[in-house]
Amino acid sequence: MASTRKRPTKSPRRPRAALGSATHAVEAPPITDPATATALKLWLTMARAFEAAAELSRMDIVRHGLTPAEFAIVEALYHKGPLLLGDVQRKVLVSSGGTTFLVDRLEKRGLVERQSCPSDRRARYAALTREGMALMKRVFPVHAEAMREAMAGLGPNEQRTVTALLKRLGMAAAAKAAANPDCREGIGGA
């Protein structure tokens, strides 16, 4: 039996002149500096590639019953072992309050537990429970394969080259950001 659901249709694109006259926008002048044009193209290409890969990652993670932020925490604990909550925060780039909220949620699900720090009563560790470890032993290899497939548009040598270039780019950008007093705290090297 054929489906009676209609497929969404793309809305027609308005001609550029109609957009300009409807919004009173002025068309921006073209970028004439080749270095600036190249940098903008790189930025846009990186953003689109990241969004596509992040969506594949998210789709894989949610089918295992976790949010991407929850997965980031259990993955860090799976690979690094018990971590101080502040170290969890820095590893997964979530705010302090966000980390507490996520660890609380994972603790309620029986995947993570808090442990006391023997040398500092104020500090607390997050650690995987037996259930959390079992989940990651089952889920992580599947996720790693999904990420391998997501990156398969490049061969292994190309992936290593892109990784090195992006790390260098991230470190240079982080250094510029760190030198700017208006920059938010917490930016680290790639």
PDB file of C-alpha atoms in Angstrom:
ATOM      1  CA  MET A   1       0.000   0.000   0.000  1.00  0.00           C
ATOM      2  CA  ALA A   2       1.402   3.376  -0.981  1.00  0.00           C
ATOM      3  CA  SER A   3       1.953   5.977   1.685  1.00  0.00           C
ATOM      4  CA  THR A   4      -0.528   8.850   1.668  1.00  0.00           C
ATOM      5  CA  ARG A   5       1.908  11.169   3.450  1.00  0.00           C
ATOM      6  CA  LYS A   6       2.960  14.088   1.344  1.00  0.00           C
ATOM      7  CA  ARG A   7       6.622  14.902   1.130  1.00  0.00           C
ATOM      8  CA  PRO A   8       7.498  18.442   2.164  1.00  0.00           C
ATOM      9  CA  THR A   9       8.286  20.598  -0.816  1.00  0.00           C
ATOM     10  CA  LYS A  10      11.029  23.154  -0.907  1.00  0.00           C
ATOM     11  CA  SER A  11       9.825  26.703  -0.752  1.00  0.00           C
ATOM     12  CA  PRO A  12      10.675  28.598  -3.903  1.00  0.00           C
ATOM     13  CA  ARG A  13      13.673  30.876  -3.648  1.00  0.00           C
ATOM     14  CA  ARG A  14      12.947  34.505  -4.204  1.00  0.00           C
ATOM     15  CA  PRO A  15      15.139  36.291  -6.712  1.00  0.00           C
ATOM     16  CA  ARG A  16      17.878  38.402  -5.146  1.00  0.00           C
ATOM     17  CA  ALA A  17      16.221  41.650  -6.263  1.00  0.00           C
ATOM     18  CA  ALA A  18      12.996  40.670  -4.517  1.00  0.00           C
ATOM     19  CA  LEU A  19      14.872  39.952  -1.296  1.00  0.00           C
ATOM     20  CA  GLY A  20      16.663  43.291  -1.418  1.00  0.00           C
ATOM     21  CA  SER A  21      13.542  45.298  -2.129  1.00  0.00           C
ATOM     22  CA  ALA A  22      11.433  43.410   0.399  1.00  0.00           C
ATOM     23  CA  THR A  23      13.892  43.913   3.233  1.00  0.00           C
ATOM     24  CA  HIS A  24      15.539  47.131   2.075  1.00  0.00           C
ATOM     25  CA  ALA A  25      18.868  45.335   2.345  1.00  0.00           C
ATOM     26  CA  VAL A  26      21.873  46.537   0.453  1.00  0.00           C
ATOM     27  CA  GLU A  27      23.929  43.896  -1.301  1.00  0.00           C
ATOM     28  CA  ALA A  28      27.330  43.587   0.336  1.00  0.00           C
ATOM     29  CA  PRO A  29      30.337  44.370  -1.810  1.00  0.00           C
ATOM     30  CA  PRO A  30      32.320  41.328  -2.908  1.00  0.00           C
ATOM     31  CA  ILE A  31      35.379  40.318  -0.914  1.00  0.00           C
ATOM     32  CA  THR A  32      38.333  41.313  -3.062  1.00  0.00           C
ATOM     33  CA  ASP A  33      41.166  40.300  -0.734  1.00  0.00           C
ATOM     34  CA  PRO A  34      42.061  36.682  -1.688  1.00  0.00           C
ATOM     35  CA  ALA A  35      43.369  35.825   1.808  1.00  0.00           C
ATOM     36  CA  THR A  36      40.125  37.005   3.443  1.00  0.00           C
ATOM     37  CA  ALA A  37      37.993  35.215   0.838  1.00  0.00           C
ATOM     38  CA  THR A  38      39.964  31.996   1.422  1.00  0.00           C
ATOM     39  CA  ALA A  39      39.670  32.298   5.216  1.00  0.00           C
ATOM     40  CA  LEU A  40      35.903  32.842   4.985  1.00  0.00           C
ATOM     41  CA  LYS A  41      35.530  29.857   2.629  1.00  0.00           C
ATOM     42  CA  LEU A  42      37.568  27.697   5.034  1.00  0.00           C
ATOM     43  CA  TRP A  43      35.431  28.810   7.988  1.00  0.00           C
ATOM     44  CA  LEU A  44      32.196  27.980   6.170  1.00  0.00           C
ATOM     45  CA  THR A  45      33.520  24.645   4.894  1.00  0.00           C
ATOM     46  CA  MET A  46      34.707  23.621   8.378  1.00  0.00           C
ATOM     47  CA  ALA A  47      31.378  24.630   9.921  1.00  0.00           C
ATOM     48  CA  ARG A  48      29.367  22.642   7.372  1.00  0.00           C
ATOM     49  CA  ALA A  49      31.604  19.588   7.670  1.00  0.00           C
ATOM     50  CA  PHE A  50      31.388  19.754  11.467  1.00  0.00           C
ATOM     51  CA  GLU A  51      27.594  20.080  11.422  1.00  0.00           C
ATOM     52  CA  ALA A  52      27.239  17.075   9.113  1.00  0.00           C
ATOM     53  CA  ALA A  53      29.571  14.888  11.207  1.00  0.00           C
ATOM     54  CA  ALA A  54      28.026  16.108  14.477  1.00  0.00           C
ATOM     55  CA  GLU A  55      24.576  15.133  13.227  1.00  0.00           C
ATOM     56  CA  LEU A  56      25.796  11.618  12.395  1.00  0.00           C
ATOM     57  CA  SER A  57      27.336  11.410  15.863  1.00  0.00           C
ATOM     58  CA  ARG A  58      24.145  12.683  17.524  1.00  0.00           C
ATOM     59  CA  MET A  59      21.995  10.181  15.606  1.00  0.00           C
ATOM     60  CA  ASP A  60      24.211   7.326  16.781  1.00  0.00           C
ATOM     61  CA  ILE A  61      24.308   8.523  20.396  1.00  0.00           C
ATOM     62  CA  VAL A  62      20.570   9.061  20.845  1.00  0.00           C
ATOM     63  CA  ARG A  63      19.767   5.565  19.619  1.00  0.00           C
ATOM     64  CA  HIS A  64      21.640   4.341  22.693  1.00  0.00           C
ATOM     65  CA  GLY A  65      19.434   6.413  24.996  1.00  0.00           C
ATOM     66  CA  LEU A  66      21.930   9.174  25.772  1.00  0.00           C
ATOM     67  CA  THR A  67      22.194  12.834  24.887  1.00  0.00           C
ATOM     68  CA  PRO A  68      25.453  13.996  23.282  1.00  0.00           C
ATOM     69  CA  ALA A  69      26.441  15.763  26.534  1.00  0.00           C
ATOM     70  CA  GLU A  70      25.720  12.632  28.613  1.00  0.00           C
ATOM     71  CA  PHE A  71      27.689  10.534  26.159  1.00  0.00           C
ATOM     72  CA  ALA A  72      30.633  12.955  26.373  1.00  0.00           C
ATOM     73  CA  ILE A  73      30.767  12.457  30.144  1.00  0.00           C
ATOM     74  CA  VAL A  74      30.478   8.658  30.168  1.00  0.00           C
ATOM     75  CA  GLU A  75      32.954   8.449  27.268  1.00  0.00           C
ATOM     76  CA  ALA A  76      35.491  10.580  29.183  1.00  0.00           C
ATOM     77  CA  LEU A  77      35.065   8.422  32.289  1.00  0.00           C
ATOM     78  CA  TYR A  78      35.294   5.240  30.186  1.00  0.00           C
ATOM     79  CA  HIS A  79      38.626   6.270  28.682  1.00  0.00           C
ATOM     80  CA  LYS A  80      40.171   8.261  31.564  1.00  0.00           C
ATOM     81  CA  GLY A  81      38.751   6.526  34.632  1.00  0.00           C
ATOM     82  CA  PRO A  82      37.370   8.474  37.613  1.00  0.00           C
ATOM     83  CA  LEU A  83      37.748  12.240  37.185  1.00  0.00           C
ATOM     84  CA  LEU A  84      37.286  15.182  39.504  1.00  0.00           C
ATOM     85  CA  LEU A  85      34.076  17.008  38.558  1.00  0.00           C
ATOM     86  CA  GLY A  86      36.109  20.061  37.496  1.00  0.00           C
ATOM     87  CA  ASP A  87      38.164  17.843  35.174  1.00  0.00           C
ATOM     88  CA  VAL A  88      34.950  16.388  33.709  1.00  0.00           C
ATOM     89  CA  GLN A  89      33.793  19.947  33.034  1.00  0.00           C
ATOM     90  CA  ARG A  90      37.019  20.811  31.191  1.00  0.00           C
ATOM     91  CA  LYS A  91      37.016  17.552  29.187  1.00  0.00           C
ATOM     92  CA  VAL A  92      33.456  17.930  27.900  1.00  0.00           C
ATOM     93  CA  LEU A  93      33.333  21.751  27.680  1.00  0.00           C
ATOM     94  CA  VAL A  94      30.144  22.122  29.717  1.00  0.00           C
ATOM     95  CA  SER A  95      29.566  24.759  32.390  1.00  0.00           C
ATOM     96  CA  SER A  96      30.015  23.855  36.043  1.00  0.00           C
ATOM     97  CA  GLY A  97      26.257  23.848  36.641  1.00  0.00           C
ATOM     98  CA  GLY A  98      25.699  21.858  33.460  1.00  0.00           C
ATOM     99  CA  THR A  99      28.217  19.249  34.571  1.00  0.00           C
ATOM    100  CA  THR A 100      26.504  18.897  37.970  1.00  0.00           C
ATOM    101  CA  PHE A 101      23.109  18.542  36.275  1.00  0.00           C
ATOM    102  CA  LEU A 102      24.375  15.922  33.821  1.00  0.00           C
ATOM    103  CA  VAL A 103      26.222  13.911  36.478  1.00  0.00           C
ATOM    104  CA  ASP A 104      23.055  14.021  38.643  1.00  0.00           C
ATOM    105  CA  ARG A 105      21.032  12.649  35.712  1.00  0.00           C
ATOM    106  CA  LEU A 106      23.564   9.927  34.946  1.00  0.00           C
ATOM    107  CA  GLU A 107      23.743   9.060  38.654  1.00  0.00           C
ATOM    108  CA  LYS A 108      19.936   8.647  38.796  1.00  0.00           C
ATOM    109  CA  ARG A 109      20.157   6.298  35.819  1.00  0.00           C
ATOM    110  CA  GLY A 110      22.785   4.212  37.643  1.00  0.00           C
ATOM    111  CA  LEU A 111      25.538   4.895  35.096  1.00  0.00           C
ATOM    112  CA  VAL A 112      27.761   7.228  37.145  1.00  0.00           C
ATOM    113  CA  GLU A 113      28.528   7.576  40.838  1.00  0.00           C
ATOM    114  CA  ARG A 114      30.219  10.264  42.878  1.00  0.00           C
ATOM    115  CA  GLN A 115      33.179   9.252  44.978  1.00  0.00           C
ATOM    116  CA  SER A 116      34.955  11.157  47.741  1.00  0.00           C
ATOM    117  CA  CYS A 117      38.481  12.408  47.220  1.00  0.00           C
ATOM    118  CA  PRO A 118      40.699  11.015  49.993  1.00  0.00           C
ATOM    119  CA  SER A 119      43.057  14.017  49.959  1.00  0.00           C
ATOM    120  CA  ASP A 120      40.429  16.804  49.750  1.00  0.00           C
ATOM    121  CA  ARG A 121      37.026  16.496  51.425  1.00  0.00           C
ATOM    122  CA  ARG A 122      35.614  19.278  49.220  1.00  0.00           C
ATOM    123  CA  ALA A 123      36.478  17.493  45.961  1.00  0.00           C
ATOM    124  CA  ARG A 124      34.327  14.781  44.405  1.00  0.00           C
ATOM    125  CA  TYR A 125      35.114  12.301  41.668  1.00  0.00           C
ATOM    126  CA  ALA A 126      32.726  11.041  39.021  1.00  0.00           C
ATOM    127  CA  ALA A 127      33.191   7.395  38.083  1.00  0.00           C
ATOM    128  CA  LEU A 128      31.337   4.880  35.956  1.00  0.00           C
ATOM    129  CA  THR A 129      29.300   2.305  37.816  1.00  0.00           C
ATOM    130  CA  ARG A 130      29.327  -1.340  36.761  1.00  0.00           C
ATOM    131  CA  GLU A 131      26.220  -0.587  34.673  1.00  0.00           C
ATOM    132  CA  GLY A 132      27.896   2.453  33.095  1.00  0.00           C
ATOM    133  CA  MET A 133      30.989   0.419  32.229  1.00  0.00           C
ATOM    134  CA  ALA A 134      28.852  -2.344  30.710  1.00  0.00           C
ATOM    135  CA  LEU A 135      26.942   0.215  28.645  1.00  0.00           C
ATOM    136  CA  MET A 136      30.126   1.785  27.286  1.00  0.00           C
ATOM    137  CA  LYS A 137      31.708  -1.584  26.508  1.00  0.00           C
ATOM    138  CA  ARG A 138      28.642  -2.301  24.395  1.00  0.00           C
ATOM    139  CA  VAL A 139      28.042   1.162  22.909  1.00  0.00           C
ATOM    140  CA  PHE A 140      31.487   2.677  22.348  1.00  0.00           C
ATOM    141  CA  PRO A 141      32.691   0.231  19.668  1.00  0.00           C
ATOM    142  CA  VAL A 142      29.461   0.840  17.729  1.00  0.00           C
ATOM    143  CA  HIS A 143      29.899   4.607  18.079  1.00  0.00           C
ATOM    144  CA  ALA A 144      33.557   4.423  17.043  1.00  0.00           C
ATOM    145  CA  GLU A 145      32.509   2.559  13.897  1.00  0.00           C
ATOM    146  CA  ALA A 146      29.830   5.187  13.168  1.00  0.00           C
ATOM    147  CA  MET A 147      32.478   7.906  13.478  1.00  0.00           C
ATOM    148  CA  ARG A 148      34.887   5.969  11.259  1.00  0.00           C
ATOM    149  CA  GLU A 149      32.165   5.817   8.622  1.00  0.00           C
ATOM    150  CA  ALA A 150      31.385   9.519   9.076  1.00  0.00           C
ATOM    151  CA  MET A 151      35.036  10.350   8.329  1.00  0.00           C
ATOM    152  CA  ALA A 152      35.310   7.890   5.413  1.00  0.00           C
ATOM    153  CA  GLY A 153      35.127  10.726   2.885  1.00  0.00           C
ATOM    154  CA  LEU A 154      38.857  11.082   3.540  1.00  0.00           C
ATOM    155  CA  GLY A 155      41.451   8.322   3.549  1.00  0.00           C
ATOM    156  CA  PRO A 156      43.528   7.616   6.672  1.00  0.00           C
ATOM    157  CA  ASN A 157      46.491   9.742   5.506  1.00  0.00           C
ATOM    158  CA  GLU A 158      44.179  12.642   4.625  1.00  0.00           C
ATOM    159  CA  GLN A 159      42.513  12.336   8.034  1.00  0.00           C
ATOM    160  CA  ARG A 160      45.885  12.563   9.777  1.00  0.00           C
ATOM    161  CA  THR A 161      46.836  15.597   7.677  1.00  0.00           C
ATOM    162  CA  VAL A 162      43.527  17.373   8.351  1.00  0.00           C
ATOM    163  CA  THR A 163      43.819  16.554  12.069  1.00  0.00           C
ATOM    164  CA  ALA A 164      47.292  18.104  12.250  1.00  0.00           C
ATOM    165  CA  LEU A 165      46.205  21.188  10.301  1.00  0.00           C
ATOM    166  CA  LEU A 166      43.060  21.709  12.389  1.00  0.00           C
ATOM    167  CA  LYS A 167      45.038  21.277  15.607  1.00  0.00           C
ATOM    168  CA  ARG A 168      47.504  23.934  14.442  1.00  0.00           C
ATOM    169  CA  LEU A 169      44.641  26.214  13.405  1.00  0.00           C
ATOM    170  CA  GLY A 170      42.843  25.706  16.728  1.00  0.00           C
ATOM    171  CA  MET A 171      45.950  26.433  18.764  1.00  0.00           C
ATOM    172  CA  ALA A 172      46.652  29.632  16.806  1.00  0.00           C
ATOM    173  CA  ALA A 173      43.034  30.784  17.188  1.00  0.00           C
ATOM    174  CA  ALA A 174      43.077  29.935  20.915  1.00  0.00           C
ATOM    175  CA  ALA A 175      46.277  31.970  21.375  1.00  0.00           C
ATOM    176  CA  LYS A 176      44.668  34.974  19.653  1.00  0.00           C
ATOM    177  CA  ALA A 177      41.543  34.574  21.787  1.00  0.00           C
ATOM    178  CA  ALA A 178      43.578  34.271  25.000  1.00  0.00           C
ATOM    179  CA  ALA A 179      45.367  37.527  24.146  1.00  0.00           C
ATOM    180  CA  ASN A 180      42.009  39.315  23.832  1.00  0.00           C
ATOM    181  CA  PRO A 181      40.735  40.601  27.219  1.00  0.00           C
ATOM    182  CA  ASP A 182      37.121  40.463  25.940  1.00  0.00           C
ATOM    183  CA  CYS A 183      37.399  36.748  25.187  1.00  0.00           C
ATOM    184  CA  ARG A 184      35.405  34.411  27.378  1.00  0.00           C
ATOM    185  CA  GLU A 185      37.339  32.179  29.741  1.00  0.00           C
ATOM    186  CA  GLY A 186      37.813  28.504  29.066  1.00  0.00           C
ATOM    187  CA  ILE A 187      39.163  28.557  25.529  1.00  0.00           C
ATOM    188  CA  GLY A 188      41.957  26.056  25.275  1.00  0.00           C
ATOM    189  CA  GLY A 189      44.176  24.712  22.526  1.00  0.00           C
ATOM    190  CA  ALA A 190      42.673  22.238  20.112  1.00  0.00           C
TER     191      ALA A 190
END
